Coordinates of C-alpha atoms in Angstrom, one line a residue:
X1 CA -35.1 15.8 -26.4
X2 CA -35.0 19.7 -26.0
X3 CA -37.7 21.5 -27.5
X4 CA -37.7 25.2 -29.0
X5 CA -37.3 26.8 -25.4
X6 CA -34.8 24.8 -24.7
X7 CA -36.1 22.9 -22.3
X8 CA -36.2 19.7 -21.7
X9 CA -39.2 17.6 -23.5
X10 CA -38.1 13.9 -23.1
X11 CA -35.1 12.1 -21.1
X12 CA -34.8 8.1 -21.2
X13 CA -33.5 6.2 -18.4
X14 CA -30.0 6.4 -18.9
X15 CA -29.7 10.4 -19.3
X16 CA -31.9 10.8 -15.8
X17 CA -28.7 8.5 -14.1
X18 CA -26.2 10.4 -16.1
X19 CA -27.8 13.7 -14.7
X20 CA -29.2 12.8 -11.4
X21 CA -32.5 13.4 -11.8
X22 CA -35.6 12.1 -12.8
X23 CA -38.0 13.2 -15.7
X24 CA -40.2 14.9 -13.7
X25 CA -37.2 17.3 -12.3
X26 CA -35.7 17.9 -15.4
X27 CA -38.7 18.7 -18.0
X28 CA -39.4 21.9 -15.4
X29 CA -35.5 23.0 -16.5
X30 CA -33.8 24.0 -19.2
X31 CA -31.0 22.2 -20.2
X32 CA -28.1 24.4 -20.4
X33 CA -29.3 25.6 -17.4
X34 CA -27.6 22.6 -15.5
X35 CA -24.8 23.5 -16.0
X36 CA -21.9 26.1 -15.4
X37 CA -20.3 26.6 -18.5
X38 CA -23.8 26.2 -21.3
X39 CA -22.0 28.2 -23.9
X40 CA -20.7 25.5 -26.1
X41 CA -23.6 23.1 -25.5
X42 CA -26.3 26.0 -26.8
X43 CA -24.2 26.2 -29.3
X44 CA -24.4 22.7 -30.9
X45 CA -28.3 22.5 -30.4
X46 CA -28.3 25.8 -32.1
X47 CA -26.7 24.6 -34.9
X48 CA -28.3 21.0 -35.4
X49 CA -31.5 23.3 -35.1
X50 CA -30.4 25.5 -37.7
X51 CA -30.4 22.3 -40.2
X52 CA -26.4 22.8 -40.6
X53 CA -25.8 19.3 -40.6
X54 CA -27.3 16.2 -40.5
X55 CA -25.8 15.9 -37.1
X56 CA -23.6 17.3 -35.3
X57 CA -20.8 15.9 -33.0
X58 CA -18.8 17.0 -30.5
X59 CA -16.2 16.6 -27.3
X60 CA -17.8 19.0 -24.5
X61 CA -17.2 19.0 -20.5
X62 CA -20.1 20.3 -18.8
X63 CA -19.5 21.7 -16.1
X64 CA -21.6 21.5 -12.5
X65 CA -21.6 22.7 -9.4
X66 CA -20.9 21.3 -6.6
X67 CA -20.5 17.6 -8.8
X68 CA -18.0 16.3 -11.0
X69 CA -17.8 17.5 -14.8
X70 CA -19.2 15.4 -17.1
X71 CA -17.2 14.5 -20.3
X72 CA -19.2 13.8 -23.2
X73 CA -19.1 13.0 -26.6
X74 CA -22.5 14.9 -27.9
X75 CA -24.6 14.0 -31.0
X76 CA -27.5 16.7 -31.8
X77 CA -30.4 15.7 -34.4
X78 CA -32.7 18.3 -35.6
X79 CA -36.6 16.6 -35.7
X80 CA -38.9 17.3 -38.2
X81 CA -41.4 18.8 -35.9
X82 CA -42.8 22.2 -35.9
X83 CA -41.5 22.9 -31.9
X84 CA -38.2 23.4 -33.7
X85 CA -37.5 20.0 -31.2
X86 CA -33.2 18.9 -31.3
X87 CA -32.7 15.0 -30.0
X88 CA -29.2 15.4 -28.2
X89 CA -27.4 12.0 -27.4
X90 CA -24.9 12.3 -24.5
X91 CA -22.1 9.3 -24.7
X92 CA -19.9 9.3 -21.3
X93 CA -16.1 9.2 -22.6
X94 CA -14.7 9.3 -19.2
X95 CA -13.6 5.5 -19.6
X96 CA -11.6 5.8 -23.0
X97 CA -9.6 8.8 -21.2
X98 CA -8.7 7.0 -18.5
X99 CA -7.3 4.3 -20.3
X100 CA -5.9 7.1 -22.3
X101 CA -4.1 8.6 -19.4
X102 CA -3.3 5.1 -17.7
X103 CA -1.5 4.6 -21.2
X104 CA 0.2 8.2 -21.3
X105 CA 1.6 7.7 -17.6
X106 CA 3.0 4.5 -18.3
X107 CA 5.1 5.7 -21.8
X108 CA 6.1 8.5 -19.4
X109 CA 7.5 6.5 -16.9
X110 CA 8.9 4.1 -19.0
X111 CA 10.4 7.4 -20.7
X112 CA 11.1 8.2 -17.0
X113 CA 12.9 5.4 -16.1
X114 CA 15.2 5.3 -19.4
X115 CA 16.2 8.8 -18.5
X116 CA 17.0 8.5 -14.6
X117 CA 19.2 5.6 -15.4
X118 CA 20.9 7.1 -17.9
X119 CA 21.5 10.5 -16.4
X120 CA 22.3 8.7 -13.3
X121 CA 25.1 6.7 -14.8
X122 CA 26.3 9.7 -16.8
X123 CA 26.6 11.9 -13.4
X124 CA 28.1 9.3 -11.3
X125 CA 31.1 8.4 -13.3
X126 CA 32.9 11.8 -13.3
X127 CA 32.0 12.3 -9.6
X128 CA 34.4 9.8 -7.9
X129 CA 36.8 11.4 -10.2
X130 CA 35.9 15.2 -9.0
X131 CA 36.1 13.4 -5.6
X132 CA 39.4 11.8 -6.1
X133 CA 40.7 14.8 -7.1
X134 CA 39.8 17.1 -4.5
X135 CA 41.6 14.9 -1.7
X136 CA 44.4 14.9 -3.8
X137 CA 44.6 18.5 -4.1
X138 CA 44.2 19.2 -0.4
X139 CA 47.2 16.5 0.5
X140 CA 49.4 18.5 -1.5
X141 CA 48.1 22.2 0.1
X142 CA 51.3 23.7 1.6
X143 CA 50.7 23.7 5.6
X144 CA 50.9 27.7 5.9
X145 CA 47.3 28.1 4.2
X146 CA 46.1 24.3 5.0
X147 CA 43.1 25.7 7.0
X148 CA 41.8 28.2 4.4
X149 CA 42.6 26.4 1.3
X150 CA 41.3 23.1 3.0
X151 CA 38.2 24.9 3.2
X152 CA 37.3 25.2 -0.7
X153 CA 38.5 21.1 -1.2
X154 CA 35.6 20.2 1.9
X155 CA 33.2 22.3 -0.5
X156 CA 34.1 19.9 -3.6
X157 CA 34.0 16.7 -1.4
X158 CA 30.7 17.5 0.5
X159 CA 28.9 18.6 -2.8
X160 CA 30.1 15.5 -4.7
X161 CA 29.3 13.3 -2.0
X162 CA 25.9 15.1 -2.3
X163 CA 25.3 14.7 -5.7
X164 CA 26.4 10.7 -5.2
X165 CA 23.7 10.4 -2.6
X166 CA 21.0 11.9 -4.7
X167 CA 22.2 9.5 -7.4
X168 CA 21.6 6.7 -5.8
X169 CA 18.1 7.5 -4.5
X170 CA 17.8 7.9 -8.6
X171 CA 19.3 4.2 -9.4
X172 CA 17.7 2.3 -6.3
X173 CA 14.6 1.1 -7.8
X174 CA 16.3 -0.5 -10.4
X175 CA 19.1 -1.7 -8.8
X176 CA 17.2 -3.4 -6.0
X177 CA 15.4 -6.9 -6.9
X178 CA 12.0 -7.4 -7.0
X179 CA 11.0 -9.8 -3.4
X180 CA 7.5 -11.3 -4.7
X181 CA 5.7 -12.7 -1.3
X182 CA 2.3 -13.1 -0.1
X183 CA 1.4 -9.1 1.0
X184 CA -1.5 -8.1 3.5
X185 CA -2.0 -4.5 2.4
X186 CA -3.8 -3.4 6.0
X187 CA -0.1 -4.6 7.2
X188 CA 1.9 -1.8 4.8
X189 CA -0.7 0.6 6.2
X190 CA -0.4 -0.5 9.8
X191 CA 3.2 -0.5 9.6
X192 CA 3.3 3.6 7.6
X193 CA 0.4 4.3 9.9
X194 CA 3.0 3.8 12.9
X195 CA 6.1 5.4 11.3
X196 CA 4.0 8.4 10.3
X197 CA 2.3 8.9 13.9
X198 CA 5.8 8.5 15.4
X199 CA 7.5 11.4 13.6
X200 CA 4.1 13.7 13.9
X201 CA 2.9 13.0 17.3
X202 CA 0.6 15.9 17.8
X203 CA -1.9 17.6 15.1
X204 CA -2.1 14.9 12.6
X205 CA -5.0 12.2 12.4
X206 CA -4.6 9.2 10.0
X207 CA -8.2 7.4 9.9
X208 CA -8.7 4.0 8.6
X209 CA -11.8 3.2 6.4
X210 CA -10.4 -0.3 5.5
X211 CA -12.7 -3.2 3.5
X212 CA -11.6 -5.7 5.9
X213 CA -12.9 -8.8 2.6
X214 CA -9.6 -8.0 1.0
X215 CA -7.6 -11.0 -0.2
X216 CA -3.7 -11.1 0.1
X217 CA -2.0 -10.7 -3.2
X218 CA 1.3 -11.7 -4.5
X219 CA 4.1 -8.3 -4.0
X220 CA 7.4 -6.5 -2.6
X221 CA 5.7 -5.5 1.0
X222 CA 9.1 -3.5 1.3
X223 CA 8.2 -1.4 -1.9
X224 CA 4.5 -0.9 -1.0
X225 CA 5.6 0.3 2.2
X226 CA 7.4 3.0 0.2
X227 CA 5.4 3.3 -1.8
X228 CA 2.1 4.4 0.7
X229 CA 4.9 6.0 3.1
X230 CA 6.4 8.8 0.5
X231 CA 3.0 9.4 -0.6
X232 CA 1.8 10.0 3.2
X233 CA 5.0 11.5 4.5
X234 CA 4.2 14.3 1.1
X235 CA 0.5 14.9 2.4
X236 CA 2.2 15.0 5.8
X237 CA 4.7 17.8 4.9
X238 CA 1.8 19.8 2.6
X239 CA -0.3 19.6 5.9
X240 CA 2.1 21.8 8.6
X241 CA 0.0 24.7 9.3
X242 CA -3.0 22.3 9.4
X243 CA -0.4 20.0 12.1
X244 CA 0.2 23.3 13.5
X245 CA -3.6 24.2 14.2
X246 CA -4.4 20.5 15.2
X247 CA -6.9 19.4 13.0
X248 CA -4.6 17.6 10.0
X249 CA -6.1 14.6 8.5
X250 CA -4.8 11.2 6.5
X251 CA -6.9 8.8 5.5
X252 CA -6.1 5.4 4.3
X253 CA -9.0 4.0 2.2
X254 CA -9.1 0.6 0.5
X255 CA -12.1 -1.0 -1.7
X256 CA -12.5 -4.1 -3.6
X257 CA -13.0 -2.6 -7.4
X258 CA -14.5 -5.1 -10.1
X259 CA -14.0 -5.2 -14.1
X260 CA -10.8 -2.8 -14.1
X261 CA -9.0 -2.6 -17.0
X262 CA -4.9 -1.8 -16.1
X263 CA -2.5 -1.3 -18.3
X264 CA -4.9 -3.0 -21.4
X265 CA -5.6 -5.9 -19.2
X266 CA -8.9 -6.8 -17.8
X267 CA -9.1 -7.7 -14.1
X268 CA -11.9 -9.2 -12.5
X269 CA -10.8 -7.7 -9.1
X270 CA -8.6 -4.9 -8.3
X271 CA -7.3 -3.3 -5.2
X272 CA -9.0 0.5 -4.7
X273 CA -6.3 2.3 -2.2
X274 CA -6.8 5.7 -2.0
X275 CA -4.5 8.2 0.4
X276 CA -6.8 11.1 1.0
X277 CA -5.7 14.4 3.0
X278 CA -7.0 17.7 3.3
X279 CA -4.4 20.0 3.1
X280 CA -3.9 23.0 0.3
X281 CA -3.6 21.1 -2.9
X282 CA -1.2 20.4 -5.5
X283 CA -0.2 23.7 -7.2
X284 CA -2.0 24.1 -10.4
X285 CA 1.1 24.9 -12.5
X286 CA 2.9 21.2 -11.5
X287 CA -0.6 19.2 -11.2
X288 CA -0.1 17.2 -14.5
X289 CA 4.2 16.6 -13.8
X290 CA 4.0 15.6 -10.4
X291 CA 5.2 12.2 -11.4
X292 CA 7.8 13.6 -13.4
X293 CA 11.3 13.3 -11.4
X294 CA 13.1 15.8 -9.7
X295 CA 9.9 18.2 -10.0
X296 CA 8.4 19.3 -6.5
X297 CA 5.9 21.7 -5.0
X298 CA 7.9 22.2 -1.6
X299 CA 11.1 24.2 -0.6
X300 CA 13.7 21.8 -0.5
X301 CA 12.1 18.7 -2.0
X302 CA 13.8 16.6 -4.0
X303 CA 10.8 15.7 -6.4
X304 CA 12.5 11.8 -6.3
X305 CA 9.7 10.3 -4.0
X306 CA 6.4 10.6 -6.3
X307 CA 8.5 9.4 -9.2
X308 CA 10.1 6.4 -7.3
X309 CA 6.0 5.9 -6.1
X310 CA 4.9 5.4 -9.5
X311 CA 7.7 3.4 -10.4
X312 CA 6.9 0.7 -7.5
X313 CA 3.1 0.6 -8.6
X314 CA 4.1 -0.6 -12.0
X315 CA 6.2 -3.3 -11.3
X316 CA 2.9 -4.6 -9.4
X317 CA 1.3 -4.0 -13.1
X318 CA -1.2 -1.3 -11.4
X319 CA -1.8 2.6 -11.9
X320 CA -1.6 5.4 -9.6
X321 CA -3.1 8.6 -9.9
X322 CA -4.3 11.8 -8.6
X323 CA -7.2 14.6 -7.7
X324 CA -6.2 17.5 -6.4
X325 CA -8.4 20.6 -4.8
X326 CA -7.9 23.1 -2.3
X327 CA -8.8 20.9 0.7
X328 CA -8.6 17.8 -0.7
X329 CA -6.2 15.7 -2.8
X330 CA -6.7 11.7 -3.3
X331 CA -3.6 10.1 -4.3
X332 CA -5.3 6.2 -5.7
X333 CA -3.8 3.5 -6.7
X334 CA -5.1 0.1 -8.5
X335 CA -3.2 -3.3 -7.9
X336 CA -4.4 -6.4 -9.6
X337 CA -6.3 -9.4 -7.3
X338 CA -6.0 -12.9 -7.4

């Protein structure tokens, strides 16, 4: 309850854990005044004060520093009192967006996985016959400009042969079977822990916080392995002038998570993996397409591993997600438990 001032007259038990603070704190501050970006909260207890509606209702993300926004759905109540008093009810809606995402990034990759295939198939066929062609052609080159006409059929050959590699990168996950066995996950990290310190010998640190409780589950260890190693070898990459100064950091984190909902089912237990680094960040302008294929932040890359990433986690029926910040970017990923 906010009174005419603004601040803060009465908080319950559930608003002093959703702001992390106890009555005592608060009723010294005023409200808005928690937060970084007030503007559109004043502005709904303004209203409801104003008698404008019975109540009014509202999607806000408050802002705060040094914390994690909060996304609420906000209900303010003008009281019949003569302190001009507004009862605001804060309802945490960062559950429904999850699911909401979990459900958007599966349609996309389903969407994903429809195009690569067909794209795939629809590129490969006229390349063996571009191929074909071009060693053809340079049998019948007459022998007086062999070398420098040779020269332009290598260019065809090399850039189809190219183009059929990249293609198959794009077809391998569905190609290959699924090899269900009993998986250790400590052992996929072990084992991408090793390849990863054996290319970057020098500058790069890969801690292990591992919950050592962790059952084994039922999964492709070959996939996982992949899976946890293109995600690692990106944070690697992202990291090279933090290699280059020596104090580069992985780390592989995994927790026992209870009650998660994936992909609309409930699970009791869930595997909590997350693949943290501190290097620059994903670049704002790709942060919400990173999945997407063929879409990369880096020179060079050829935006296939983050895409063929995802595509691994959900034939284990879990999600895999991201936070991003300069210094910080925690790639997580949910697999079912027995």
């Amino acid at each position: 309850m906010v009174d005419g001032d603004g601040r803060i007259a009465f908080a319950n038990a559930a608003a002093e854990n959703m702001l992390e603070s106890s009555l005592k704190a608060l009723s010294r501050q005023r409200l808005c005044d928690l937060f970084a970006n007030p503007a559109e909260l004043d502005h709904v207890i303004g209203q409801a004060r104003a008698h404008k509606f019975s109540d009014l209702r509202q999607e806000l993300m408050l802002e705060r520093v040094g914390r994690e926004p909060l996304f609420v759905h906000a209900i303010a109540s003008a009281l019949d009192d003569p302190m001009d008093a507004v009862l605001l009810e804060l309802r945490e809606t960062v559950q429904q967006m999850k699911l909401d995402r979990e459900e958007r990034l599966l349609d996309q990759s389903q969407v994903n996985k429809e195009l690569i295939r067909n794209l795939a198939h629809e590129i490969k066929n006229p390349l063996g016959g571009i191929r074909g062609a071009a060693q053809l052609l340079e049998m019948e080159l007459p022998p007086l400009h062999l070398q420098q006409l040779r020269e332009y059929t290598q260019v065809i050959i090399k850039e189809a042969d190219r183009l059929q590699t990249l293609v198959d990168r794009l077809l391998a996950p569905h190609r290959r079977p699924h090899i269900v066995g009993d998986v250790n996950i400590h052992e996929v990290l072990e084992r991408v822990r090793s390849l990863m310190l054996a290319e970057f010998p020098a500058g790069l640190a890969i801690v292990r916080d591992y919950d050592a409780s962790l059952p084994e589950f039922r999964g492709d260890k070959e996939q996982l392995i992949q899976t946890v190693l293109n995600i690692a070898h990106n944070a690697a990459q992202a990291l090279a002038e933090r290699i280059d100064a020596g104090d580069a950091q992985i780390v592989f984190k995994t927790r026992v998570a209870r009650q998660v909902t994936l992909a609309k089912v409930r699970y009791n237990l869930a595997l909590d993996l997350h693949i943290i680094d501190n290097g620059p960040g994903i670049p704002p302008q790709i942060r919400d397409r990173i999945f997407y294929p063929l879409v990369s932040g880096r020179e060079g890359g050829s935006g296939l591993g983050l895409t063929l990433a995802q595509t691994f986690v959900h034939q284990h029926m879990g999600v895999i997600e991201c936070e991003s910040r300069p210094g910080y970017t925690d790639f997580r990923i949910l697999l079912p438990l027995p």
